[in-house]
Amino acid sequence: MKVILQQDVKGHGKKGQMVEVSEGYARNFLLPRKIAVPATADAINTMNLKEKARLADEARRKAEAEAVAEKLKECQVKLTAKAGTGGRLFGAVTTKEISEGLQKQYGIDIPKQKLVLEDPIKAFGSYEVKARLGFEIIATVYVAVFEEK
């Protein structure tokens, strides 16, 4: 029996897929629990429309990520921090501070979880921080750390 899955089913398929399952499994387990619906012509049309909408949304989000990556090439986030002796910082500059600096200075909203620091920033100077924007798009955020007066 062909059914369209309404949620992921381990060993059978992902949400939105049309799969072939035994009639008993569909009638006694999948359909009563609303995990799947029978693959009627109407349900197949709905599935195709949802898939088309999902692909369009994915393409839009990928284009937005590429646009943000282009914007980041021209931006340098300037941050200030308190310093100790020898140009070392008290603490470190975190991804949260970089994310907030991007938002305040350029209006670019990148969550701190998407920023990747290879080593903690514990001294003054210029740094390059990778930003994973999704869809295998990795941008570089340029960060300059200055002494707080």
PDB file of C-alpha atoms in Angstrom:
ATOM      1  CA  MET A   1       0.000   0.000   0.000  1.00  0.00           C
ATOM      2  CA  LYS A   2       1.337   3.459  -0.871  1.00  0.00           C
ATOM      3  CA  VAL A   3       1.218   6.083   1.866  1.00  0.00           C
ATOM      4  CA  ILE A   4       2.592   9.586   2.313  1.00  0.00           C
ATOM      5  CA  LEU A   5       4.486  10.016   5.594  1.00  0.00           C
ATOM      6  CA  GLN A   6       3.493  12.924   7.824  1.00  0.00           C
ATOM      7  CA  GLN A   7       6.612  12.537   9.989  1.00  0.00           C
ATOM      8  CA  ASP A   8       9.909  10.650   9.876  1.00  0.00           C
ATOM      9  CA  VAL A   9       9.538   6.869  10.306  1.00  0.00           C
ATOM     10  CA  LYS A  10      12.725   5.001  11.137  1.00  0.00           C
ATOM     11  CA  GLY A  11      13.509   2.427   8.471  1.00  0.00           C
ATOM     12  CA  HIS A  12      10.844   3.662   6.041  1.00  0.00           C
ATOM     13  CA  GLY A  13      11.411   7.291   5.115  1.00  0.00           C
ATOM     14  CA  LYS A  14      11.313  10.966   5.900  1.00  0.00           C
ATOM     15  CA  LYS A  15       8.396  13.350   6.300  1.00  0.00           C
ATOM     16  CA  GLY A  16       6.695  14.125   2.981  1.00  0.00           C
ATOM     17  CA  GLN A  17       7.904  11.012   1.169  1.00  0.00           C
ATOM     18  CA  MET A  18       5.629   8.521  -0.559  1.00  0.00           C
ATOM     19  CA  VAL A  19       6.565   4.975   0.465  1.00  0.00           C
ATOM     20  CA  GLU A  20       5.289   1.467  -0.137  1.00  0.00           C
ATOM     21  CA  VAL A  21       4.431  -0.397   3.096  1.00  0.00           C
ATOM     22  CA  SER A  22       2.461  -3.516   3.857  1.00  0.00           C
ATOM     23  CA  GLU A  23      -1.279  -3.025   4.070  1.00  0.00           C
ATOM     24  CA  GLY A  24      -1.494  -4.252   7.671  1.00  0.00           C
ATOM     25  CA  TYR A  25       1.289  -1.929   8.852  1.00  0.00           C
ATOM     26  CA  ALA A  26      -0.432   1.023   7.201  1.00  0.00           C
ATOM     27  CA  ARG A  27      -3.967   0.195   8.355  1.00  0.00           C
ATOM     28  CA  ASN A  28      -3.099  -0.874  11.917  1.00  0.00           C
ATOM     29  CA  PHE A  29      -0.194   1.408  12.814  1.00  0.00           C
ATOM     30  CA  LEU A  30       0.531   4.346  10.495  1.00  0.00           C
ATOM     31  CA  LEU A  31      -2.980   5.552   9.638  1.00  0.00           C
ATOM     32  CA  PRO A  32      -4.582   5.381  13.147  1.00  0.00           C
ATOM     33  CA  ARG A  33      -1.642   7.277  14.655  1.00  0.00           C
ATOM     34  CA  LYS A  34      -1.792   9.915  11.881  1.00  0.00           C
ATOM     35  CA  ILE A  35       1.836   9.148  10.968  1.00  0.00           C
ATOM     36  CA  ALA A  36       0.820   8.691   7.323  1.00  0.00           C
ATOM     37  CA  VAL A  37      -2.069   9.309   4.946  1.00  0.00           C
ATOM     38  CA  PRO A  38      -3.163   7.118   2.027  1.00  0.00           C
ATOM     39  CA  ALA A  39      -1.562   8.126  -1.286  1.00  0.00           C
ATOM     40  CA  THR A  40      -4.649   9.407  -3.083  1.00  0.00           C
ATOM     41  CA  ALA A  41      -4.424  11.743  -6.077  1.00  0.00           C
ATOM     42  CA  ASP A  42      -5.340  14.714  -3.874  1.00  0.00           C
ATOM     43  CA  ALA A  43      -2.719  13.808  -1.244  1.00  0.00           C
ATOM     44  CA  ILE A  44      -0.055  13.380  -3.953  1.00  0.00           C
ATOM     45  CA  ASN A  45      -0.867  16.836  -5.356  1.00  0.00           C
ATOM     46  CA  THR A  46      -0.618  18.343  -1.875  1.00  0.00           C
ATOM     47  CA  MET A  47       2.714  16.562  -1.331  1.00  0.00           C
ATOM     48  CA  ASN A  48       4.073  17.939  -4.621  1.00  0.00           C
ATOM     49  CA  LEU A  49       2.957  21.490  -3.787  1.00  0.00           C
ATOM     50  CA  LYS A  50       4.565  21.304  -0.332  1.00  0.00           C
ATOM     51  CA  GLU A  51       7.796  19.997  -1.856  1.00  0.00           C
ATOM     52  CA  LYS A  52       7.823  22.835  -4.396  1.00  0.00           C
ATOM     53  CA  ALA A  53       7.238  25.394  -1.627  1.00  0.00           C
ATOM     54  CA  ARG A  54      10.002  23.835   0.483  1.00  0.00           C
ATOM     55  CA  LEU A  55      12.469  24.003  -2.421  1.00  0.00           C
ATOM     56  CA  ALA A  56      11.557  27.638  -3.118  1.00  0.00           C
ATOM     57  CA  ASP A  57      12.051  28.526   0.566  1.00  0.00           C
ATOM     58  CA  GLU A  58      15.398  26.710   0.612  1.00  0.00           C
ATOM     59  CA  ALA A  59      16.540  28.599  -2.498  1.00  0.00           C
ATOM     60  CA  ARG A  60      15.487  31.916  -0.922  1.00  0.00           C
ATOM     61  CA  ARG A  61      17.388  31.165   2.300  1.00  0.00           C
ATOM     62  CA  LYS A  62      20.485  30.115   0.344  1.00  0.00           C
ATOM     63  CA  ALA A  63      20.379  33.389  -1.630  1.00  0.00           C
ATOM     64  CA  GLU A  64      20.075  35.342   1.639  1.00  0.00           C
ATOM     65  CA  ALA A  65      23.081  33.482   3.084  1.00  0.00           C
ATOM     66  CA  GLU A  66      25.133  34.305  -0.021  1.00  0.00           C
ATOM     67  CA  ALA A  67      24.112  37.968   0.239  1.00  0.00           C
ATOM     68  CA  VAL A  68      25.194  38.076   3.895  1.00  0.00           C
ATOM     69  CA  ALA A  69      28.523  36.462   2.931  1.00  0.00           C
ATOM     70  CA  GLU A  70      29.082  39.210   0.332  1.00  0.00           C
ATOM     71  CA  LYS A  71      28.239  41.918   2.889  1.00  0.00           C
ATOM     72  CA  LEU A  72      30.682  40.464   5.409  1.00  0.00           C
ATOM     73  CA  LYS A  73      33.604  40.843   2.979  1.00  0.00           C
ATOM     74  CA  GLU A  74      33.417  44.634   3.388  1.00  0.00           C
ATOM     75  CA  CYS A  75      32.779  44.721   7.141  1.00  0.00           C
ATOM     76  CA  GLN A  76      35.282  44.897   9.973  1.00  0.00           C
ATOM     77  CA  VAL A  77      33.833  44.584  13.452  1.00  0.00           C
ATOM     78  CA  LYS A  78      35.595  46.896  15.899  1.00  0.00           C
ATOM     79  CA  LEU A  79      35.496  45.752  19.510  1.00  0.00           C
ATOM     80  CA  THR A  80      37.056  47.189  22.653  1.00  0.00           C
ATOM     81  CA  ALA A  81      38.201  45.234  25.677  1.00  0.00           C
ATOM     82  CA  LYS A  82      39.954  45.872  28.969  1.00  0.00           C
ATOM     83  CA  ALA A  83      43.619  44.984  28.986  1.00  0.00           C
ATOM     84  CA  GLY A  84      46.208  43.844  31.438  1.00  0.00           C
ATOM     85  CA  THR A  85      49.946  44.067  31.067  1.00  0.00           C
ATOM     86  CA  GLY A  86      51.675  43.143  27.820  1.00  0.00           C
ATOM     87  CA  GLY A  87      48.644  43.728  25.589  1.00  0.00           C
ATOM     88  CA  ARG A  88      46.751  40.711  26.946  1.00  0.00           C
ATOM     89  CA  LEU A  89      43.013  40.930  27.584  1.00  0.00           C
ATOM     90  CA  PHE A  90      41.167  40.285  30.801  1.00  0.00           C
ATOM     91  CA  GLY A  91      39.185  37.265  29.695  1.00  0.00           C
ATOM     92  CA  ALA A  92      38.580  36.783  25.984  1.00  0.00           C
ATOM     93  CA  VAL A  93      36.474  38.128  23.135  1.00  0.00           C
ATOM     94  CA  THR A  94      33.584  35.689  22.619  1.00  0.00           C
ATOM     95  CA  THR A  95      31.361  34.862  19.672  1.00  0.00           C
ATOM     96  CA  LYS A  96      28.513  36.579  21.534  1.00  0.00           C
ATOM     97  CA  GLU A  97      30.409  39.885  21.554  1.00  0.00           C
ATOM     98  CA  ILE A  98      31.268  39.517  17.862  1.00  0.00           C
ATOM     99  CA  SER A  99      27.624  38.755  17.015  1.00  0.00           C
ATOM    100  CA  GLU A 100      26.429  41.783  18.994  1.00  0.00           C
ATOM    101  CA  GLY A 101      29.089  43.975  17.331  1.00  0.00           C
ATOM    102  CA  LEU A 102      27.914  42.889  13.867  1.00  0.00           C
ATOM    103  CA  GLN A 103      24.333  43.718  14.814  1.00  0.00           C
ATOM    104  CA  LYS A 104      25.147  47.155  16.266  1.00  0.00           C
ATOM    105  CA  GLN A 105      27.701  48.313  13.701  1.00  0.00           C
ATOM    106  CA  TYR A 106      26.332  46.872  10.447  1.00  0.00           C
ATOM    107  CA  GLY A 107      22.822  45.566  11.178  1.00  0.00           C
ATOM    108  CA  ILE A 108      23.818  42.026  10.187  1.00  0.00           C
ATOM    109  CA  ASP A 109      22.216  39.400  12.403  1.00  0.00           C
ATOM    110  CA  ILE A 110      24.328  36.253  12.699  1.00  0.00           C
ATOM    111  CA  PRO A 111      23.641  34.003  15.711  1.00  0.00           C
ATOM    112  CA  LYS A 112      26.664  33.369  17.929  1.00  0.00           C
ATOM    113  CA  GLN A 113      26.360  29.617  17.307  1.00  0.00           C
ATOM    114  CA  LYS A 114      27.225  30.139  13.623  1.00  0.00           C
ATOM    115  CA  LEU A 115      30.504  31.907  14.414  1.00  0.00           C
ATOM    116  CA  VAL A 116      33.513  29.587  14.747  1.00  0.00           C
ATOM    117  CA  LEU A 117      36.550  30.685  16.776  1.00  0.00           C
ATOM    118  CA  GLU A 118      39.521  28.374  16.214  1.00  0.00           C
ATOM    119  CA  ASP A 119      41.406  29.879  19.159  1.00  0.00           C
ATOM    120  CA  PRO A 120      40.065  32.268  21.812  1.00  0.00           C
ATOM    121  CA  ILE A 121      40.830  35.937  21.136  1.00  0.00           C
ATOM    122  CA  LYS A 122      42.979  36.977  24.115  1.00  0.00           C
ATOM    123  CA  ALA A 123      45.101  39.791  22.659  1.00  0.00           C
ATOM    124  CA  PHE A 124      44.661  43.004  20.698  1.00  0.00           C
ATOM    125  CA  GLY A 125      44.876  42.951  16.933  1.00  0.00           C
ATOM    126  CA  SER A 126      43.001  41.841  13.836  1.00  0.00           C
ATOM    127  CA  TYR A 127      41.419  38.426  13.490  1.00  0.00           C
ATOM    128  CA  GLU A 128      39.443  36.433  10.955  1.00  0.00           C
ATOM    129  CA  VAL A 129      36.480  34.487  12.309  1.00  0.00           C
ATOM    130  CA  LYS A 130      34.631  31.923  10.204  1.00  0.00           C
ATOM    131  CA  ALA A 131      30.841  32.166   9.989  1.00  0.00           C
ATOM    132  CA  ARG A 132      28.953  29.041   8.913  1.00  0.00           C
ATOM    133  CA  LEU A 133      25.845  30.467   7.255  1.00  0.00           C
ATOM    134  CA  GLY A 134      24.351  27.141   6.194  1.00  0.00           C
ATOM    135  CA  PHE A 135      24.075  25.519   2.754  1.00  0.00           C
ATOM    136  CA  GLU A 136      27.867  24.938   2.886  1.00  0.00           C
ATOM    137  CA  ILE A 137      28.440  28.703   2.728  1.00  0.00           C
ATOM    138  CA  ILE A 138      31.303  29.829   4.943  1.00  0.00           C
ATOM    139  CA  ALA A 139      32.026  33.549   5.217  1.00  0.00           C
ATOM    140  CA  THR A 140      34.819  35.391   6.982  1.00  0.00           C
ATOM    141  CA  VAL A 141      34.138  38.028   9.627  1.00  0.00           C
ATOM    142  CA  TYR A 142      37.011  40.447  10.160  1.00  0.00           C
ATOM    143  CA  VAL A 143      37.377  41.475  13.807  1.00  0.00           C
ATOM    144  CA  ALA A 144      39.642  44.213  15.196  1.00  0.00           C
ATOM    145  CA  VAL A 145      40.148  44.341  18.949  1.00  0.00           C
ATOM    146  CA  PHE A 146      41.254  47.640  20.499  1.00  0.00           C
ATOM    147  CA  GLU A 147      42.105  48.698  24.055  1.00  0.00           C
ATOM    148  CA  GLU A 148      39.277  50.233  26.059  1.00  0.00           C
ATOM    149  CA  LYS A 149      40.234  53.670  27.303  1.00  0.00           C
TER     150      LYS A 149
END
